[in-house]
Coordinates of C-alpha atoms in Angstrom, one line a residue:
Chain F
M131 CA 136.7 137.2 168.2
N132 CA 138.9 135.4 165.4
N133 CA 140.1 137.5 162.6
L134 CA 141.1 133.9 160.8
L135 CA 137.4 134.1 159.4
V136 CA 137.8 137.2 157.4
L137 CA 140.6 135.3 155.4
P138 CA 138.9 133.0 153.3
L139 CA 137.2 135.8 151.9
L140 CA 140.0 138.5 151.6
I141 CA 142.8 135.9 150.0
P142 CA 140.4 135.5 146.3
A143 CA 139.3 138.5 146.3
F144 CA 142.9 140.3 146.5
T145 CA 144.0 137.5 143.9
G146 CA 141.2 138.1 141.7
V147 CA 142.1 141.7 142.3
I148 CA 146.0 141.0 141.5
L149 CA 145.0 138.5 139.0
I150 CA 143.6 142.7 136.7
F151 CA 146.8 143.9 136.6
L152 CA 148.8 140.7 134.6
K153 CA 146.4 140.2 132.1
E154 CA 149.4 139.7 129.7
Y155 CA 151.0 137.1 132.1
V156 CA 149.5 133.5 132.0
K157 CA 152.3 131.9 133.4
L158 CA 152.1 134.4 136.1
Q159 CA 148.5 133.8 136.8
R160 CA 148.5 130.7 137.1
I161 CA 151.0 130.4 140.1
I162 CA 149.2 133.3 141.9
S163 CA 146.0 131.5 141.6
A164 CA 147.6 127.9 142.6
I165 CA 149.5 129.7 145.1
S166 CA 146.4 131.3 146.4
V167 CA 143.5 128.6 146.4
F168 CA 146.9 126.2 148.5
V169 CA 147.1 129.1 151.2
N170 CA 142.7 129.0 151.1
I171 CA 142.9 125.3 152.0
A172 CA 145.2 125.7 154.6
I173 CA 143.5 128.1 156.4
A174 CA 139.9 126.2 156.1
I175 CA 141.8 123.2 157.3
M176 CA 142.7 125.9 160.6
I177 CA 138.8 126.9 160.7
V178 CA 137.8 123.4 161.0
Y179 CA 140.3 122.4 163.6
Q180 CA 139.7 125.5 165.9
V181 CA 136.1 125.3 166.0
N182 CA 136.3 121.4 166.2
T183 CA 138.4 122.3 169.7
Y184 CA 137.3 126.3 170.7
G185 CA 133.5 125.8 169.5
I186 CA 131.7 128.4 167.3
Q187 CA 134.0 130.9 166.1
T188 CA 132.9 134.6 165.2
L189 CA 133.9 137.9 164.3
Y190 CA 132.7 141.2 165.1
M191 CA 133.6 143.0 161.7
G192 CA 135.0 146.8 163.4
G193 CA 134.2 145.4 166.9
W194 CA 130.5 146.1 166.9
L195 CA 128.9 143.8 168.8
P196 CA 125.7 142.2 167.7
P197 CA 122.7 143.5 167.0
Y198 CA 124.8 146.1 165.8
G199 CA 127.8 145.5 162.7
I200 CA 128.4 142.5 160.3
V201 CA 129.1 139.6 162.3
F202 CA 131.2 136.5 160.7
V203 CA 130.0 133.1 162.2
A204 CA 132.1 129.7 161.2
D205 CA 130.1 126.8 163.3
M206 CA 131.1 123.8 161.7
F207 CA 128.4 123.2 159.1
A208 CA 130.0 126.4 157.6
A209 CA 133.4 125.3 158.5
L210 CA 133.4 121.9 156.7
L211 CA 131.5 123.3 153.7
V212 CA 134.6 126.4 153.2
L213 CA 136.9 123.4 153.7
T214 CA 135.1 121.5 150.9
A215 CA 134.8 124.5 148.6
A216 CA 138.0 125.0 148.8
V217 CA 139.1 121.3 147.6
V218 CA 137.2 121.5 144.8
G219 CA 137.8 124.9 144.3
A220 CA 141.5 123.6 143.7
A221 CA 141.0 121.0 141.5
C222 CA 138.6 122.9 139.1
L223 CA 141.5 125.7 139.0
F224 CA 143.8 122.7 138.3
F225 CA 141.3 121.8 135.7
S226 CA 141.1 125.1 134.2
F227 CA 144.3 124.9 133.8
A228 CA 144.6 122.3 131.5
S229 CA 141.0 123.1 129.8
I230 CA 140.3 126.5 129.4
G231 CA 142.3 128.0 127.1
E232 CA 144.8 130.6 126.5
E233 CA 142.6 132.9 125.0
R234 CA 139.5 132.9 128.5
E235 CA 143.0 133.2 130.7
R236 CA 143.7 136.4 129.0
F237 CA 140.2 137.6 129.3
Y238 CA 140.3 137.6 132.8
Y239 CA 138.9 134.1 133.8
Y240 CA 141.4 133.5 136.8
T241 CA 140.2 137.0 138.0
F242 CA 136.2 136.1 138.6
F243 CA 137.3 132.7 139.2
H244 CA 138.3 134.1 142.9
F245 CA 135.8 136.3 142.6
L246 CA 133.1 133.1 142.3
L247 CA 135.0 131.7 145.2
T248 CA 134.6 135.1 147.3
G249 CA 131.0 135.2 147.1
V250 CA 130.9 131.2 148.1
Y251 CA 133.0 131.8 151.0
G252 CA 131.3 134.8 152.1
S253 CA 127.6 133.3 151.7
F254 CA 128.7 130.4 154.2
L255 CA 130.4 132.0 156.8
T256 CA 128.4 135.3 157.0
G257 CA 125.9 135.7 160.2
D258 CA 123.2 138.8 158.7
L259 CA 121.1 138.3 156.2
F260 CA 121.7 140.8 154.0
N261 CA 125.5 139.9 154.0
L262 CA 123.9 137.1 152.9
F263 CA 122.7 138.8 149.4
V264 CA 125.9 140.9 148.7
C265 CA 127.6 137.6 148.5
F266 CA 125.8 136.1 146.7
E267 CA 125.8 138.8 144.6
V268 CA 130.0 138.7 144.1
L269 CA 129.4 135.1 143.2
L270 CA 126.6 135.6 141.0
V271 CA 128.3 139.0 139.2
A272 CA 131.0 136.7 138.6
S273 CA 129.1 133.6 137.5
Y274 CA 127.4 136.1 134.4
A275 CA 130.8 136.9 133.6
M276 CA 131.7 133.1 133.7
I277 CA 129.1 131.8 131.2
V278 CA 129.6 134.5 129.1
L279 CA 133.4 134.5 128.7
G280 CA 133.6 133.6 125.0
G281 CA 131.0 135.1 123.4
T282 CA 129.4 132.4 121.2
R283 CA 125.6 132.5 120.3
V284 CA 124.6 130.1 123.0
Q285 CA 126.5 131.8 126.0
L286 CA 125.0 135.2 124.9
R287 CA 121.4 133.4 124.8
E288 CA 121.8 131.7 128.1
T289 CA 123.2 133.8 130.2
L290 CA 120.6 136.8 129.3
K291 CA 118.3 134.4 130.8
Y292 CA 120.4 133.9 133.6
I293 CA 120.6 137.7 134.5
L294 CA 117.2 138.0 134.2
V295 CA 115.8 134.9 136.3
N296 CA 118.8 136.1 138.9
V297 CA 118.2 139.9 138.5
I298 CA 114.2 139.0 139.4
S299 CA 115.1 136.9 142.3
S300 CA 117.6 139.0 143.7
S301 CA 114.7 142.0 143.7
L302 CA 112.6 139.6 145.6
F303 CA 114.9 138.6 148.0
V304 CA 116.1 142.2 149.3
A305 CA 112.1 142.7 149.2
A306 CA 112.0 140.0 151.7
I307 CA 114.8 141.2 153.6
A308 CA 112.5 144.5 153.8
Y309 CA 109.6 142.8 155.3
L310 CA 111.7 141.4 157.9
Y311 CA 113.5 144.1 158.4
A312 CA 110.3 146.0 159.1
A313 CA 108.5 142.7 161.2
T314 CA 111.4 141.9 163.7
G315 CA 114.2 145.2 163.6
T316 CA 117.1 142.9 162.8
L317 CA 118.5 141.3 159.8
N318 CA 121.6 139.9 162.2
M319 CA 120.4 136.1 161.8
A320 CA 121.1 134.7 165.5
H321 CA 119.3 137.8 166.8
L322 CA 116.1 136.9 164.1
A323 CA 116.1 133.7 165.5
V324 CA 115.6 135.1 169.0
R325 CA 112.9 137.8 167.6
V326 CA 111.2 135.1 165.8
A327 CA 110.6 133.0 168.8
E328 CA 109.7 135.3 170.9
A329 CA 107.1 136.9 168.1
G330 CA 106.1 133.8 167.5
Q331 CA 106.0 132.5 163.6
G332 CA 102.5 133.8 162.9
G333 CA 101.0 135.0 159.3
V334 CA 103.3 137.5 158.5
M335 CA 106.1 135.3 159.3
N336 CA 105.2 132.3 157.5
V337 CA 104.4 134.5 154.3
I338 CA 108.7 135.8 155.1
A339 CA 109.6 132.7 155.1
V340 CA 107.9 130.9 151.9
L341 CA 109.3 134.5 149.8
L342 CA 112.7 134.1 151.5
L343 CA 112.4 130.2 150.5
L344 CA 111.0 131.1 147.1
V345 CA 114.6 133.3 146.4
F346 CA 116.8 131.1 147.8
S347 CA 115.2 128.0 145.1
L348 CA 115.5 130.0 142.6
K349 CA 119.3 130.2 143.2
A350 CA 119.5 126.6 144.4
G351 CA 117.5 125.3 141.8
L352 CA 114.9 123.4 144.3
L353 CA 111.5 123.1 141.8
L354 CA 112.0 126.3 140.4
F355 CA 115.2 125.4 138.3
F356 CA 113.9 125.7 135.1
W357 CA 116.8 127.9 133.7
L358 CA 119.4 125.6 135.3
P359 CA 120.0 122.8 132.3
D360 CA 120.4 125.5 129.7
S361 CA 122.6 127.6 131.6
Y362 CA 125.3 125.2 133.1
S363 CA 125.2 124.1 129.0
A364 CA 126.7 127.3 127.3
P365 CA 129.7 127.5 129.2
P366 CA 133.0 125.2 129.3
Q367 CA 133.5 121.8 131.2
A368 CA 135.7 123.5 133.8
V369 CA 133.0 126.0 134.6
R370 CA 130.3 123.8 134.7
A371 CA 132.0 121.4 137.4
L372 CA 132.5 124.9 139.2
F373 CA 128.8 125.6 139.0
G374 CA 127.3 122.1 139.6
A375 CA 129.7 121.5 142.7
L376 CA 129.7 124.9 144.1
L377 CA 126.7 127.4 143.3
T378 CA 123.1 125.7 144.1
K379 CA 125.1 124.3 147.0
V380 CA 124.9 127.8 148.3
G381 CA 121.2 128.4 147.6
L382 CA 120.8 125.2 149.5
Y383 CA 123.3 126.3 152.4
A384 CA 120.9 129.1 152.6
I385 CA 117.9 126.9 152.6
I386 CA 119.3 125.0 155.6
R387 CA 121.0 128.1 157.0
T388 CA 117.8 129.9 157.3
F389 CA 115.5 126.9 157.7
S390 CA 117.6 125.7 160.5
L391 CA 118.2 128.3 162.2
I392 CA 115.4 131.3 162.1
F393 CA 112.1 129.8 161.0
V394 CA 112.1 126.2 163.5
H395 CA 108.5 127.0 165.0
D396 CA 105.8 126.2 162.9
L397 CA 107.6 123.1 160.8
G398 CA 103.8 122.1 159.5
V399 CA 104.0 125.4 156.8
T400 CA 107.4 125.9 156.1
H401 CA 109.2 122.5 156.2
S402 CA 106.3 120.5 154.7
L403 CA 106.4 123.0 151.7
I404 CA 110.3 122.2 151.5
G405 CA 109.3 118.7 151.7
W406 CA 106.6 119.2 148.0
M407 CA 108.9 121.0 146.3
A408 CA 111.7 118.2 147.2
G409 CA 109.9 115.6 146.1
A410 CA 109.0 117.6 142.7
T411 CA 112.3 118.6 142.3
M412 CA 113.4 114.9 142.5
I413 CA 110.2 113.4 140.1
L414 CA 111.2 116.4 137.1
G415 CA 114.8 116.2 137.5
A416 CA 114.1 112.2 136.8
V417 CA 112.2 112.9 134.2
G418 CA 115.0 114.9 132.6
A419 CA 117.3 113.3 133.2
L420 CA 115.9 110.0 131.5
A421 CA 114.5 112.6 128.3
Y422 CA 117.8 113.9 127.2
N423 CA 120.5 112.1 125.9
D424 CA 123.5 114.7 125.5
L425 CA 126.4 114.6 128.3
S426 CA 125.6 117.9 129.9
R427 CA 121.7 117.9 130.1
I428 CA 121.6 114.3 131.7
F429 CA 124.7 115.9 134.5
N430 CA 122.6 119.0 134.8
Y431 CA 119.1 117.1 135.7
N432 CA 121.3 115.5 138.2
I433 CA 122.2 118.0 139.8
V434 CA 118.9 119.2 140.1
I435 CA 117.7 115.4 141.5
S436 CA 120.2 116.1 144.2
V437 CA 119.3 119.4 145.0
G438 CA 115.4 118.1 145.6
F439 CA 117.1 115.0 147.8
I440 CA 119.1 117.1 149.8
A441 CA 116.0 119.4 150.4
F442 CA 114.0 116.0 151.3
G443 CA 116.7 115.8 154.0
I444 CA 116.1 119.6 155.1
S445 CA 112.1 118.9 155.2
V446 CA 112.9 115.3 157.7
A447 CA 114.4 118.1 160.2
T448 CA 115.1 115.5 163.0
Q449 CA 119.1 115.5 164.2
D450 CA 120.0 112.4 162.3
S451 CA 118.9 113.7 158.7
L452 CA 120.7 117.2 159.2
N453 CA 124.1 115.2 159.8
G454 CA 122.4 113.5 156.2
V455 CA 121.8 116.5 154.7
V456 CA 125.4 117.8 155.9
F457 CA 127.2 114.9 154.9
Y458 CA 125.0 114.3 151.7
L459 CA 126.0 118.2 150.8
M460 CA 129.8 116.9 151.1
H461 CA 129.8 114.4 149.2
D462 CA 127.8 115.8 146.3
I463 CA 130.2 119.0 145.7
V464 CA 133.1 116.6 145.5
A465 CA 131.2 114.6 143.5
K466 CA 130.0 116.8 141.3
A467 CA 132.5 118.8 140.3
L468 CA 134.0 115.3 139.5
L469 CA 130.9 114.1 137.2
F470 CA 131.6 117.0 135.4
F471 CA 135.5 116.5 135.0
L472 CA 134.8 113.3 133.8
G473 CA 132.3 114.7 131.3
G474 CA 135.0 117.3 130.2
L475 CA 137.4 114.0 129.5
I476 CA 134.4 112.1 127.6
L477 CA 134.4 115.3 125.5
A478 CA 137.7 115.9 125.2
A479 CA 138.3 111.8 124.0
S480 CA 135.2 111.7 121.7
G481 CA 135.1 115.3 121.0
T482 CA 130.6 115.3 121.2
E483 CA 128.7 115.5 123.3
Q484 CA 125.4 113.7 121.9
L485 CA 125.6 109.7 123.3
R486 CA 124.5 108.3 120.4
L487 CA 127.7 109.5 118.6
M488 CA 130.0 107.9 120.9
G489 CA 131.1 104.3 121.3
G490 CA 134.5 102.0 122.5
L491 CA 136.1 104.6 124.4
I492 CA 136.8 102.3 127.5
R493 CA 139.7 100.6 125.0
R494 CA 141.7 104.0 125.3
Y495 CA 140.9 105.2 128.2
P496 CA 140.3 102.9 130.6
W497 CA 141.2 104.4 134.1
T498 CA 138.4 107.5 132.7
G499 CA 135.4 104.2 132.5
W500 CA 136.2 103.1 135.7
M501 CA 136.4 106.5 137.4
F502 CA 132.9 107.1 135.5
F503 CA 131.3 104.0 136.5
V504 CA 132.6 103.8 140.1
L505 CA 131.7 107.7 140.0
A506 CA 128.0 106.2 139.3
L507 CA 127.9 103.6 142.1
A508 CA 129.0 106.6 144.7
L509 CA 126.2 109.0 143.7
V510 CA 123.2 106.2 143.5
G511 CA 125.0 105.6 147.4
V512 CA 126.3 102.1 146.9
P513 CA 128.0 101.6 150.4
P514 CA 131.7 102.1 150.4
L515 CA 132.1 105.1 148.8
S516 CA 131.1 108.6 149.9
G517 CA 127.3 108.9 149.0
F518 CA 126.0 105.8 151.3
A519 CA 126.3 107.2 154.7
G520 CA 124.8 110.6 154.1
K521 CA 122.0 108.8 151.7
V522 CA 121.7 106.3 154.6
M523 CA 120.8 108.5 157.2
M524 CA 118.3 110.5 155.6
V525 CA 115.6 108.1 153.8
R526 CA 116.2 106.2 157.2
S527 CA 114.7 108.9 159.1
G528 CA 112.3 110.0 156.5
F529 CA 111.1 106.8 157.2
G530 CA 110.9 107.0 161.0
E531 CA 109.1 110.5 160.8
Q532 CA 106.5 109.0 158.5
H533 CA 107.4 110.8 155.1
T534 CA 107.0 107.3 153.6
A535 CA 105.7 108.8 150.3
L536 CA 108.8 111.3 150.0
S537 CA 111.3 108.6 151.2
L538 CA 110.1 106.0 148.4
I539 CA 110.6 109.1 145.7
A540 CA 113.7 110.1 147.2
L541 CA 115.2 106.4 146.8
A542 CA 113.1 106.1 143.3
S543 CA 115.6 108.8 142.1
S544 CA 118.8 106.9 143.1
F545 CA 117.5 104.2 140.7
V546 CA 117.3 106.8 137.6
V547 CA 120.3 108.7 138.8
L548 CA 122.3 105.1 138.5
Y549 CA 120.0 104.2 135.0
S550 CA 121.3 107.8 133.3
L551 CA 125.2 107.7 134.5
I552 CA 125.0 103.6 133.5
K553 CA 123.4 104.8 130.6
V554 CA 126.4 107.6 129.2
F555 CA 128.7 104.7 130.3
Q556 CA 127.2 102.2 128.4
Q557 CA 126.6 104.2 125.6
A558 CA 130.2 105.9 125.6
F559 CA 132.7 103.3 127.0
W560 CA 131.5 100.6 125.7
G561 CA 130.8 99.2 121.9
G562 CA 132.4 99.8 119.2
E563 CA 134.6 103.6 118.2
K564 CA 132.4 105.3 116.4
N565 CA 133.9 108.0 115.0
E566 CA 136.7 107.5 112.0
E567 CA 139.5 110.0 112.9
E568 CA 141.4 109.7 116.7
I569 CA 141.2 112.4 118.7
R570 CA 144.2 112.7 120.8
P571 CA 143.5 115.7 123.4
L572 CA 146.4 117.7 124.0
H573 CA 146.4 117.9 127.6
Y574 CA 144.6 114.5 129.0
K575 CA 146.8 113.4 131.2
A576 CA 146.8 117.2 133.0
M577 CA 142.8 117.0 133.1
M578 CA 142.9 113.9 134.3
A579 CA 144.9 114.9 137.2
P580 CA 142.6 116.9 139.3
A581 CA 139.9 114.1 138.3
A582 CA 142.0 112.1 140.1
V583 CA 142.1 113.5 143.2
L584 CA 138.6 114.1 143.7
F585 CA 138.4 110.7 143.3
V586 CA 140.4 109.9 145.8
L587 CA 138.6 112.0 148.4
V588 CA 135.3 110.3 146.9
I589 CA 137.0 106.7 148.5
L590 CA 138.1 108.3 151.1
M591 CA 135.1 109.9 152.4
G592 CA 133.5 106.8 152.0
I593 CA 135.8 104.7 154.0
G594 CA 136.3 107.1 156.3
A595 CA 132.8 108.0 156.8
E596 CA 132.6 107.4 161.0
W597 CA 135.8 109.6 161.1
V598 CA 133.7 112.3 158.7
N599 CA 130.5 111.4 160.6
G600 CA 132.6 112.9 163.9
Y601 CA 132.7 116.5 162.2
V602 CA 129.6 116.3 160.6
S603 CA 127.5 114.9 163.5
Q604 CA 129.0 118.3 165.2
A605 CA 127.3 120.2 162.3
G606 CA 124.2 118.7 162.6
A607 CA 123.6 119.2 166.0
V608 CA 123.8 122.8 165.9
L609 CA 121.6 122.5 163.3
A610 CA 119.5 120.5 165.3
D611 CA 119.5 123.0 168.2
P612 CA 120.0 126.3 167.1
A613 CA 121.0 127.6 170.7
A614 CA 124.4 127.0 170.2
Y615 CA 124.7 129.2 166.9
I616 CA 122.8 131.8 169.0
N617 CA 124.2 131.7 172.4
A618 CA 127.9 131.6 170.4
V619 CA 126.8 134.8 168.7
M620 CA 124.6 136.7 170.8
K621 CA 127.2 136.7 173.6
E622 CA 128.3 139.9 175.5
Chain J
M52 CA 103.3 159.5 153.7
E53 CA 103.4 155.8 153.9
I54 CA 100.3 155.5 152.2
L55 CA 102.2 157.6 148.5
I56 CA 104.9 155.7 148.5
A57 CA 103.0 152.3 148.9
L58 CA 101.4 153.6 145.9
A59 CA 104.3 154.5 143.8
I60 CA 105.9 150.7 144.8
G61 CA 103.0 149.7 143.8
V62 CA 103.2 151.5 140.2
L63 CA 107.1 150.7 139.9
F64 CA 106.5 147.1 140.3
T65 CA 103.3 147.1 138.0
V66 CA 105.5 148.8 135.2
G67 CA 108.5 147.0 135.9
V68 CA 106.7 143.4 135.8
Y69 CA 104.3 144.6 132.6
L70 CA 108.4 145.7 131.1
V71 CA 109.9 142.5 131.9
L72 CA 107.1 140.2 130.1
S73 CA 107.6 142.2 126.9
K74 CA 109.2 140.7 124.0
G75 CA 112.0 143.7 123.3
L76 CA 115.1 143.0 125.0
L77 CA 115.6 146.7 126.2
R78 CA 112.0 146.8 127.4
I79 CA 113.1 143.9 130.1
L80 CA 116.0 145.6 130.9
L81 CA 113.9 149.0 132.2
G82 CA 111.5 146.6 133.8
T83 CA 114.7 145.0 135.7
T84 CA 115.6 148.5 136.6
L85 CA 112.4 149.8 137.8
I86 CA 111.5 146.5 139.6
T87 CA 114.4 147.2 141.5
H88 CA 114.0 151.4 142.6
G89 CA 110.5 149.7 144.0
V90 CA 112.2 147.7 146.0
H91 CA 114.4 150.0 147.2
L92 CA 111.9 152.3 148.5
L93 CA 110.3 149.0 149.8
L94 CA 113.1 148.9 151.7
L95 CA 113.0 152.4 153.0
T96 CA 109.0 151.9 153.5
M97 CA 109.1 149.3 155.6
A98 CA 111.6 150.2 158.2
G99 CA 108.9 152.9 159.2
L100 CA 109.4 156.9 157.5
K101 CA 110.6 158.5 160.8
T102 CA 110.9 162.2 161.2
G103 CA 114.3 163.2 163.8
A104 CA 117.5 164.1 163.8
S105 CA 120.6 162.1 161.9
P106 CA 121.7 159.5 163.4
L107 CA 124.7 161.5 165.6
L108 CA 124.9 161.7 168.7
G109 CA 125.9 165.1 168.7
E110 CA 122.7 166.5 167.8
K111 CA 121.1 165.8 171.3
A112 CA 117.8 165.1 169.9
D113 CA 114.8 163.3 170.8
S114 CA 114.2 161.2 168.2
Y115 CA 117.2 159.8 165.8
V116 CA 115.8 157.9 162.2
D117 CA 117.0 154.9 161.5
P118 CA 120.2 155.0 159.6
L119 CA 120.4 151.1 158.6
P120 CA 117.9 151.1 155.6
Q121 CA 120.0 153.6 154.0
A122 CA 123.3 151.6 154.5
L123 CA 121.5 148.7 153.0
I124 CA 120.0 151.3 150.2
L125 CA 123.3 152.3 149.3
T126 CA 124.5 149.0 149.0
S127 CA 121.8 148.0 146.8
I128 CA 121.5 150.7 144.6
V129 CA 125.5 150.2 143.8
I130 CA 124.4 146.0 143.3
S131 CA 121.9 146.8 141.0
F132 CA 123.9 149.7 138.8
G133 CA 126.9 147.3 138.4
V134 CA 124.5 144.4 137.3
S135 CA 122.5 147.0 135.2
A136 CA 125.6 148.4 133.1
F137 CA 126.8 144.0 132.3
F138 CA 123.1 143.8 131.4
I139 CA 122.7 146.2 129.3
V140 CA 126.6 145.4 127.6
L141 CA 125.3 142.0 127.2
A142 CA 121.9 143.0 125.4
Y143 CA 123.7 145.6 123.1
R144 CA 126.7 142.3 122.7
A145 CA 123.4 139.9 121.9
Y146 CA 121.3 142.4 119.6
R147 CA 125.1 142.8 117.6
S148 CA 125.3 138.7 117.3
A149 CA 121.5 138.2 116.6
G150 CA 120.5 141.0 114.5
T151 CA 117.7 141.6 116.7
D152 CA 116.4 142.6 119.9
D153 CA 113.2 140.2 120.1
V154 CA 113.8 137.4 122.5
E155 CA 111.5 135.2 120.7
G156 CA 114.8 134.3 119.0
A157 CA 116.6 133.3 122.1
R158 CA 114.5 131.0 122.7
G159 CA 116.8 128.2 121.1
E160 CA 115.6 124.6 120.0
G161 CA 116.9 122.0 118.4
H162 CA 119.6 123.6 116.4
E163 CA 122.8 123.2 119.0

């Protein structure tokens, strides 16, 4: 029992509620939000420390022991993701201060922001499948509001599609939960793992597993990403950064959790399906990233490619590749947020999203330019930077486990990432200046600060990979051998 | 009884999917609501429709009904209620902005 685990939910939830009553006091809203995110980082660090020292932490709500009642579990994987999400959430908050505009701030932007974080932390920490659904809904409802906040026609149109896709997929999620409950009689994830192992993962279980995979893939943008590029282009840059960094990762987290803990007895069906989907996602994402010439679409297809890449690591499912998945997931959350921050800076500096209308920004904004260049290298996985370690672990075990074709696709997709981002770098930062009037963005320095913090983090995660790996391999060990997780939750 | 409810679920899903595939925004919206109802019934039925006393120890009955599906459905209803309400307001707002509830116009190519 560890009551600390509920705080990552309670703090943003309470903050969000308090901010509702402070609608007109924008300054106060900012101060309270900032305090809240910093407290959250501190608590996330404490959770990581406790998991590191004392092993997997659990919290039985109301003292009801499993399989009854709701359980919160923090293994190293969940704890690391909560910490990463807290850091990136704080950066997004400070980026919002500079870029979101007072109009949105007065219409409950920060409230939705904190509710979204509530849902994200909840999804990472819960140990119960239905509770996962509830946390998903919390973050989705907040994300609906954040996409549409501002009410332009594009936003209304894209939100309609986004809601429709998510309402249907949530319905299917509940249906899958219903089937699973009928087949096993429990919804506690650790207990489910025990029951599925007892009953054997036969036909019915595989159908349920594939249905769950379908639902989570819709949320994560794995293969079923048709809604993603347009929806994520509609809101302002700060929201895009938050979504690109966190939302798809929650879906991926659900896939990893379900297919490393519960459905692990028939890898030939479930994991090879994930492998196929991962390959198709990387190829289609690459096509999209090459096809478009505007900033938001190129970045959004880069999200898709990285989702495919992480799914590839899941399908290989060795200890080494799961370590890689955890490492790469953490890197990707930070790096994608930074990518969208820099996209926001480019947008503010050039006043357009179309690449052909940009040029020559490097003269006025050398720091932004070189940060973008280094980030592109980090996303590709050039050695001293954060993308390298995770990528190496996944691809190495991919080749080791005879997933040659998939590994080659994964490597090729890295080149597409490199090409598409260097294209942006070249067209936006090099060449002659294209726009006549000089745009002087108002809050450029304030937008730069959170980007710089994440930039330092990307470099530190790369240089300190050995140190990070100490934590990551603990997370990977639990994913590779779920017995530790099950024992921690089901102990009397 | 299970057969009857299974049929009802099937009808709800069929009608729901049909409505979601249509062009009008309001129909799509009703379709999602019907699908959600179907899912709730599914949740209730899949656990098995048992007869028994309410799950309170004071009842001292031979068999009790399973309280978990009810709890899940209650939660799910609350969520779908909230999302539907938001969806309806959004659909109205989109109708006011676009002047039509035809989703053909929601494709949005080229002009942005």
